[in-house]
Each structure stands twice: as C-alpha cells, then as structure tokens.
Short mmCIF file of C-alpha atoms and ligand atoms in Angstrom, two decimals:
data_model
loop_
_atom_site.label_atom_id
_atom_site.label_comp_id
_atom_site.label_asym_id
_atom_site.label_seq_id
_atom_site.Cartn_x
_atom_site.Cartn_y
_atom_site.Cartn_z
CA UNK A 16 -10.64 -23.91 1.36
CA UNK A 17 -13.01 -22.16 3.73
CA UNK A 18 -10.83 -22.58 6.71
CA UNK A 19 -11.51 -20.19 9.26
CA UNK A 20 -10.11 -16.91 9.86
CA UNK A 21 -8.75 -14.40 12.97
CA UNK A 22 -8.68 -10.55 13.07
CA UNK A 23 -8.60 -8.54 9.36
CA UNK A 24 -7.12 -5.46 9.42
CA UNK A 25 -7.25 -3.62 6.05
CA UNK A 26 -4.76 -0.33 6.08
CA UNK A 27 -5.10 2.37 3.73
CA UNK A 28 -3.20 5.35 2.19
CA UNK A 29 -2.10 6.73 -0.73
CA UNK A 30 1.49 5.96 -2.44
CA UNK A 31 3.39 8.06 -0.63
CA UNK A 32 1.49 8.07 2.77
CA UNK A 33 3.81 5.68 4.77
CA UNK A 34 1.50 2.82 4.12
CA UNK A 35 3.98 -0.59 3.38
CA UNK A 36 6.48 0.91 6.61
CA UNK A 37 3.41 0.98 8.92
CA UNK A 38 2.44 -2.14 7.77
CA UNK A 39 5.60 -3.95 8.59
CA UNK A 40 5.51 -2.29 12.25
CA UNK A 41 1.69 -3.04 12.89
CA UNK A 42 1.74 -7.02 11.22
CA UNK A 43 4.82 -7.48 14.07
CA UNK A 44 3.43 -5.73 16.98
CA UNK A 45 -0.16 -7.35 16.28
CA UNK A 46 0.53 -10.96 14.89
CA UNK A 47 -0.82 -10.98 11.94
CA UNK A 48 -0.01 -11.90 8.77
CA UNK A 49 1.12 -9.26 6.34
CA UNK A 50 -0.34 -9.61 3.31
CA UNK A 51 0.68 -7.05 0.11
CA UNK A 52 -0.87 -8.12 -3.30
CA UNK A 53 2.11 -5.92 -4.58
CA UNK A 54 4.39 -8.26 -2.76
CA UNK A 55 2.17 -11.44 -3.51
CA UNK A 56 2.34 -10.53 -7.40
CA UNK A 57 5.91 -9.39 -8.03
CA UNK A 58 6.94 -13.29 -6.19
CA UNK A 59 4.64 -14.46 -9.03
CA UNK A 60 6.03 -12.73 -11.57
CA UNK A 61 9.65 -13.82 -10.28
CA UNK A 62 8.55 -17.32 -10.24
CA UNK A 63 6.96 -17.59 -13.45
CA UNK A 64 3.59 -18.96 -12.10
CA UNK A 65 0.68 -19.05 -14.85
CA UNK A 66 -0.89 -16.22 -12.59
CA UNK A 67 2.35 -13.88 -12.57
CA UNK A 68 2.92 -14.56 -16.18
CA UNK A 69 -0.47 -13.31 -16.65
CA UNK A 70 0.10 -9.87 -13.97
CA UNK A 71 3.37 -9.20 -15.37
CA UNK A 72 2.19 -7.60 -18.35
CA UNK A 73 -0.52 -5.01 -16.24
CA UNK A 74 2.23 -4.17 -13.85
CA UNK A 75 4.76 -3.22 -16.03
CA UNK A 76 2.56 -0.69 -17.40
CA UNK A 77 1.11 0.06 -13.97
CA UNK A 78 -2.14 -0.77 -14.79
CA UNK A 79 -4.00 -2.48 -11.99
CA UNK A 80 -4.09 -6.36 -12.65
CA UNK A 81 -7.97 -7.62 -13.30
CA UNK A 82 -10.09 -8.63 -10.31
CA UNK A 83 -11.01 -12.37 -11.05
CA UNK A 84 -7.04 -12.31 -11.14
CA UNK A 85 -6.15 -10.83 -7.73
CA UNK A 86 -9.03 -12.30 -5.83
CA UNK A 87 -7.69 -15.89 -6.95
CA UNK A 88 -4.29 -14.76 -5.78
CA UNK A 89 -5.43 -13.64 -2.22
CA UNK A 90 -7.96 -16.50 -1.89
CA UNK A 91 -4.88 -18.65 -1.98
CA UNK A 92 -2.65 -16.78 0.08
CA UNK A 93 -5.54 -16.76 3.38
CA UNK A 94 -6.01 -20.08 2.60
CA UNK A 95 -2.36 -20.77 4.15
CA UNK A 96 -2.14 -21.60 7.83
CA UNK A 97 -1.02 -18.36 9.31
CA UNK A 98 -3.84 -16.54 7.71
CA UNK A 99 -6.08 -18.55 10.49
CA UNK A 100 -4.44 -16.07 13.22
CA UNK A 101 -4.86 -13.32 11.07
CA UNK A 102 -4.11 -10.80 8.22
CA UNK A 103 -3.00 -7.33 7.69
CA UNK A 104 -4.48 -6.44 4.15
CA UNK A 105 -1.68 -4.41 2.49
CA UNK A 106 -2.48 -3.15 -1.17
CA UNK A 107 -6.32 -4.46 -1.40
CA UNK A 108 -8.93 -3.60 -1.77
CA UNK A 109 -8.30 -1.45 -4.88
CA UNK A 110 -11.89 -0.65 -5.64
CA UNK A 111 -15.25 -1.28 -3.93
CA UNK A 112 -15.79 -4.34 -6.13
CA UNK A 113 -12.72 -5.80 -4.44
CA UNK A 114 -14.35 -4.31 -1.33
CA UNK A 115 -17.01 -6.12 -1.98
CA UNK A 116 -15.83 -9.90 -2.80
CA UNK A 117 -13.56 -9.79 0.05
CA UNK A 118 -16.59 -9.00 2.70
CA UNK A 119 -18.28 -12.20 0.78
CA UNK A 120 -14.59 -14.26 0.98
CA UNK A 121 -14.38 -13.11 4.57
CA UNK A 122 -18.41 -14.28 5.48
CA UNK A 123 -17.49 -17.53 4.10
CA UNK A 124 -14.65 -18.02 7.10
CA UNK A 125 -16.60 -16.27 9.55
CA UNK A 126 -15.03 -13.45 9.26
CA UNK A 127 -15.10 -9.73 8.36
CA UNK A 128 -13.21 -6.76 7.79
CA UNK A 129 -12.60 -5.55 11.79
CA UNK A 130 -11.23 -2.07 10.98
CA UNK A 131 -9.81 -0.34 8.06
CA UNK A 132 -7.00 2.22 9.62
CA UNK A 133 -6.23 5.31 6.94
CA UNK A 134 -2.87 6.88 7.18
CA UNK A 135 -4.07 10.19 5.88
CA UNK A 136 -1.82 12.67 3.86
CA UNK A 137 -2.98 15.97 1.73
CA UNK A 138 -2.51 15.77 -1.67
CA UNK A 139 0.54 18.45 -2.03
CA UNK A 140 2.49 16.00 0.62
CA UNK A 141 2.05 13.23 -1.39
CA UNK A 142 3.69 15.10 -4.49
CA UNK A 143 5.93 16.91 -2.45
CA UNK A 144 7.76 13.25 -1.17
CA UNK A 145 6.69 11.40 -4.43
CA UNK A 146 8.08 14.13 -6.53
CA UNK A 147 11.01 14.78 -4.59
CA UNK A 148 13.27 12.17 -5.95
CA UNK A 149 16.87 12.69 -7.52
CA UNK A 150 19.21 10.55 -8.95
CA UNK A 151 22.97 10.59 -10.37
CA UNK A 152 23.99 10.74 -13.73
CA UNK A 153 26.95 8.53 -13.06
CA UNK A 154 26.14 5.81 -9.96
CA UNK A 155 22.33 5.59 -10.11
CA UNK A 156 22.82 7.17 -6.02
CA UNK A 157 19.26 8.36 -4.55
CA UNK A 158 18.90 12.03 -3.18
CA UNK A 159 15.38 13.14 -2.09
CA UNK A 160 14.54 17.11 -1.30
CA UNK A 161 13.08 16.51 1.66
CA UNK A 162 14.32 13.48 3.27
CA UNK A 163 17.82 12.85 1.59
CA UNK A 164 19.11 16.45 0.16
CA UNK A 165 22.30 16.37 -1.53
CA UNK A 166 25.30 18.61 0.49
CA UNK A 167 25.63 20.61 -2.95
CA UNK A 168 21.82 21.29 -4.90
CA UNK A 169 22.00 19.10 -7.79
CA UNK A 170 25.62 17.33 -7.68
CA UNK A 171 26.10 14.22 -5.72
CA UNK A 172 27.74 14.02 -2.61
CA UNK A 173 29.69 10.67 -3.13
CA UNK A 174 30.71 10.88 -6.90
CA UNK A 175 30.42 14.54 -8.01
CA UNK A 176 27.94 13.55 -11.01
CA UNK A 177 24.81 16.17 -11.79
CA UNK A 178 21.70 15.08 -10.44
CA UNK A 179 18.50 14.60 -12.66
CA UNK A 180 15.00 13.70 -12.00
CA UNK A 181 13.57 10.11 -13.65
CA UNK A 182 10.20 10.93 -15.73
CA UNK A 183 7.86 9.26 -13.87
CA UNK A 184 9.21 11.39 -10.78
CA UNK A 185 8.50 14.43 -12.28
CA UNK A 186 5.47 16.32 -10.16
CA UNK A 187 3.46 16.79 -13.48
CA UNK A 188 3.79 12.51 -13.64
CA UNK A 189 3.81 11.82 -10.59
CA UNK A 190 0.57 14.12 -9.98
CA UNK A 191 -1.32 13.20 -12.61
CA UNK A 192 -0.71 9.25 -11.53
CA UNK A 193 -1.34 9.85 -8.40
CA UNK A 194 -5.36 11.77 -9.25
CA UNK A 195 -6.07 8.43 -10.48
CA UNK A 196 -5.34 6.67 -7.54
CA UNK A 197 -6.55 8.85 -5.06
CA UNK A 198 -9.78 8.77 -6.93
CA UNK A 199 -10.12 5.27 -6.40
CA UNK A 200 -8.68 5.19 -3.09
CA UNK A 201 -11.30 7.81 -1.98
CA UNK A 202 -14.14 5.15 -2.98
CA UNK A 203 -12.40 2.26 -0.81
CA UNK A 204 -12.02 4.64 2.29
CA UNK A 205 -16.18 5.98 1.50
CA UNK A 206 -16.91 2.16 1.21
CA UNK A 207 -15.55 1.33 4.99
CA UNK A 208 -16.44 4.56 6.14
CA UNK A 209 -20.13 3.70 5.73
CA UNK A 210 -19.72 0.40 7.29
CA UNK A 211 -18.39 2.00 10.16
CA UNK A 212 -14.96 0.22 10.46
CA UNK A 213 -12.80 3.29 8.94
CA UNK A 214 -10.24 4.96 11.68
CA UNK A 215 -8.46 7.77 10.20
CA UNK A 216 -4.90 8.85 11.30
CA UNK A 217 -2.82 12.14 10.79
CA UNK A 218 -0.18 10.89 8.22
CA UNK A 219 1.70 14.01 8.16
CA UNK A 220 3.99 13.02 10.79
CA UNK A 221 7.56 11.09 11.44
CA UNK A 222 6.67 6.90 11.65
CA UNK A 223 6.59 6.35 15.49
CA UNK A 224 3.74 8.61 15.95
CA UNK A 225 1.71 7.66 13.10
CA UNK A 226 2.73 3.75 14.17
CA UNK A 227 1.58 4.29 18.10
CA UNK A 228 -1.81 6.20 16.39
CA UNK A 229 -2.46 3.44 14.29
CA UNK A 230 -2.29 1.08 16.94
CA UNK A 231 -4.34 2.87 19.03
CA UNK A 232 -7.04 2.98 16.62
CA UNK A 233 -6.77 -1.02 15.62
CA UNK A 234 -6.79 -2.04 19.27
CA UNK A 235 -9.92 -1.27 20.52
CA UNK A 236 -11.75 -2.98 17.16
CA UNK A 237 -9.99 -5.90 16.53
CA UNK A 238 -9.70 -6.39 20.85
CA UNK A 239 -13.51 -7.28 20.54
CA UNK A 240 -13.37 -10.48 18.78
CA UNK A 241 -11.28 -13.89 20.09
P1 AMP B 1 1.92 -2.21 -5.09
O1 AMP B 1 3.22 -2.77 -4.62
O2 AMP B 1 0.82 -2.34 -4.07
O3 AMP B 1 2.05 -0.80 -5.62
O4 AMP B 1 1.45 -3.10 -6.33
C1 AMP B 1 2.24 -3.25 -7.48
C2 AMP B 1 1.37 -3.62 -8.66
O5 AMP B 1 0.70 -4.87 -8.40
C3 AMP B 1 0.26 -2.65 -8.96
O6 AMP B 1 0.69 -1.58 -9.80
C4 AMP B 1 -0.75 -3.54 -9.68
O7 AMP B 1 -0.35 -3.81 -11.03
C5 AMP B 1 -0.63 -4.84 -8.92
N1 AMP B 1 -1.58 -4.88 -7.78
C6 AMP B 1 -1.28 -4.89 -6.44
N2 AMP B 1 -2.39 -4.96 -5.70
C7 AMP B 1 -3.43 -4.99 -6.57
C8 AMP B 1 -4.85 -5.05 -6.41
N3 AMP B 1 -5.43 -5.09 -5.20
N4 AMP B 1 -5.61 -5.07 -7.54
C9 AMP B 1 -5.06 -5.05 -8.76
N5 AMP B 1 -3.74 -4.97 -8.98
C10 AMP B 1 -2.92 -4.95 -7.90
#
C-alpha cells in the first residue's frame, strides 16, 4: 500500500470559516481528490463497518475519534487510485500528532504536505454565523441572522410558528465548543507555519473571493512539483 502520491493540499479553518464550501470549489478546479475524514467517517458509520461502529460512539458526543483510528481510515482512503493524482485534506490533521504521522504516511509515497491554505476568520465571526441559527417550532424551517433573517424577528415566514434557538446553537455553546477547537486548530496552523507551507487567506469575505485567494495561494506551491 505505498503507492505513490501527487500534490497534497491540506486546508484549514475553523467551523464556521467556509472551510467544506471552499473545499468542494478548490478539489474541482485543481483535480484532486477531496478527502473529509468527517465525510469518510459518517459513510462508515452509515455502513456499519467495524471502524464506523467503533467512531460512531465519539461522534455522537463530538468528541474527536482516536488517532490509531483515523489514520487507519485515511491510510485506506489514499491508498485508492485517485489519491495517486492527488488529495485535498479536508478535516485532518486535527492535532500535530496527526500532523505528524501524515508527513511520515506522505514520505513513505514520496510525498509531502505542498501547502496548507488557512481560511482565516476572527473569533466573534465565527460565533456570530455559528450562533446565528433559528429554527421553527412547527416545520423544523432554518432562519439564520445574518445570512437567512426571517421577514418578521422571530416568527417564520412560511408557517407563522415562533422561532427558537437549538442548545448547542446558543453563543454561550457554541463559544465555548468552539475555544476548544480553535485551540487545537491554532497548533495545526503553528505546526505548518514553521515548516513553511502555511498560506493564510482573509476569510471574512463572500466565497468567490476567498475561492480565487485560495487558489492563488495553492498555485504557485503545488505548480512546483509534476
Ligand atoms: P467534521 O465533519 O469534520 O466536523 O467531522 C465530524 C466528526 O468526525 C468529528 O466531530 C469527529 O468525531 C470525527 N472526525 C473527523 N475528522 C477527524 C480527525 N481528523 N480526527 C479525529 N476525529 C475526526
């Protein structure tokens, strides 16, 4: 299984920052495979593997699954063929020891993480679009305060019903998740930063920009290598 490997592009953001959008538009536009752990676990999970019977426990609390778990899951996915051409790492690393096995996966093809975008977005933003979310009492229909208000604060425009905010979307929750991600995220983004490969991009903006910025910064690095 040490079949060789193209151009690795890691991208990385907070929730909230934009980060699985971008990574749809950049896997297309570059042609490379788009790999999400999130993605790669929750088919698991649906499929009752051994390994997704063994996630599905840390997700539903939204606890990170172990290591030794995830790197067996990815070592299998960039084992497929399309991997060869290469990968757009969606969701890993987590943490700098993930960091670290995947620059020792990566020697073992050849390979090596060629640049590690970062959509970045200020802390308040993040709660401000994470904690924004609304949903009716009687259909389940999604508002959001900045991207989706309702006609009417608090009633919903299709079937009248009040609106109400979900627990975990509550800006005390949601910011008090979010610190413990961004803590580890922060580690990740010091980890490539010091290895030189780290391209930071203005997140605050609408998705073309942030897309054509984030291309702009993968080209040049990844351009180098055949
Ligand atoms: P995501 O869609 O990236 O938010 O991932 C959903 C869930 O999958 C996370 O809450 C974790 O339980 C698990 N997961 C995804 N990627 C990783 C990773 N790199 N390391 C550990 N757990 C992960």
């Amino acid at each position: 299984m040490t079949a060789s490997i193209g151009r690795v592009v890691v991208l990385l953001g907070a929730p909230g920052a934009g980060k699985g959008t971008q990574a749809q538009i950049l896997s297309e536009r570059l042609g490379l495979a788009h790999v999400a752990t999130g993605d790669l676990f929750r088919a698991a999970v649906r499929d009752e593997t051994p390994l997704g019977v063994v996630a599905k426990g840390y997700m539903d609390r939204g606890e990170l699954v172990p290591d030794a778990v995830t790197i067996e899951m990815l070592l299998e996915r960039l084992g497929q063929p399309d991997a060869a051409a290469g990968i757009l790492l969606d969701g890993f690393p987590r943490n700098t020891a993930q960091a670290e096995v995947l620059d020792k996966v990566l020697a073992d093809k050849g390979g090596r993480v060629d640049v590690a975008p970062y959509i970045e977005v200020p802390e308040a933003d993040l709660v401000a679009r994470l904690g924004g979310r609304w949903i009716c009492r009687a259909g389940g229909h999604p508002y959001h305060d900045q991207t989706k208000p309702p006609k009417t604060p608090g009633v919903c425009d299709i079937d009248g019903s009040e609106l109400y905010q979900r627990t975990d979307d509550r800006p005390a929750t949601v910011q008090a998740r979010l610190r413990q991600q961004l803590g580890a995220l922060d580690a990740v983004v010091n980890y490539y930063r010091s290895r030189g490969v780290l391209r930071t991009v203005d997140g605050r903006r609408s998705i073309e920009p942030v897309a054509d910025d984030l291309l702009a910064a993968i080209a040049p690095a990844t351009g180098r290598r055949n």
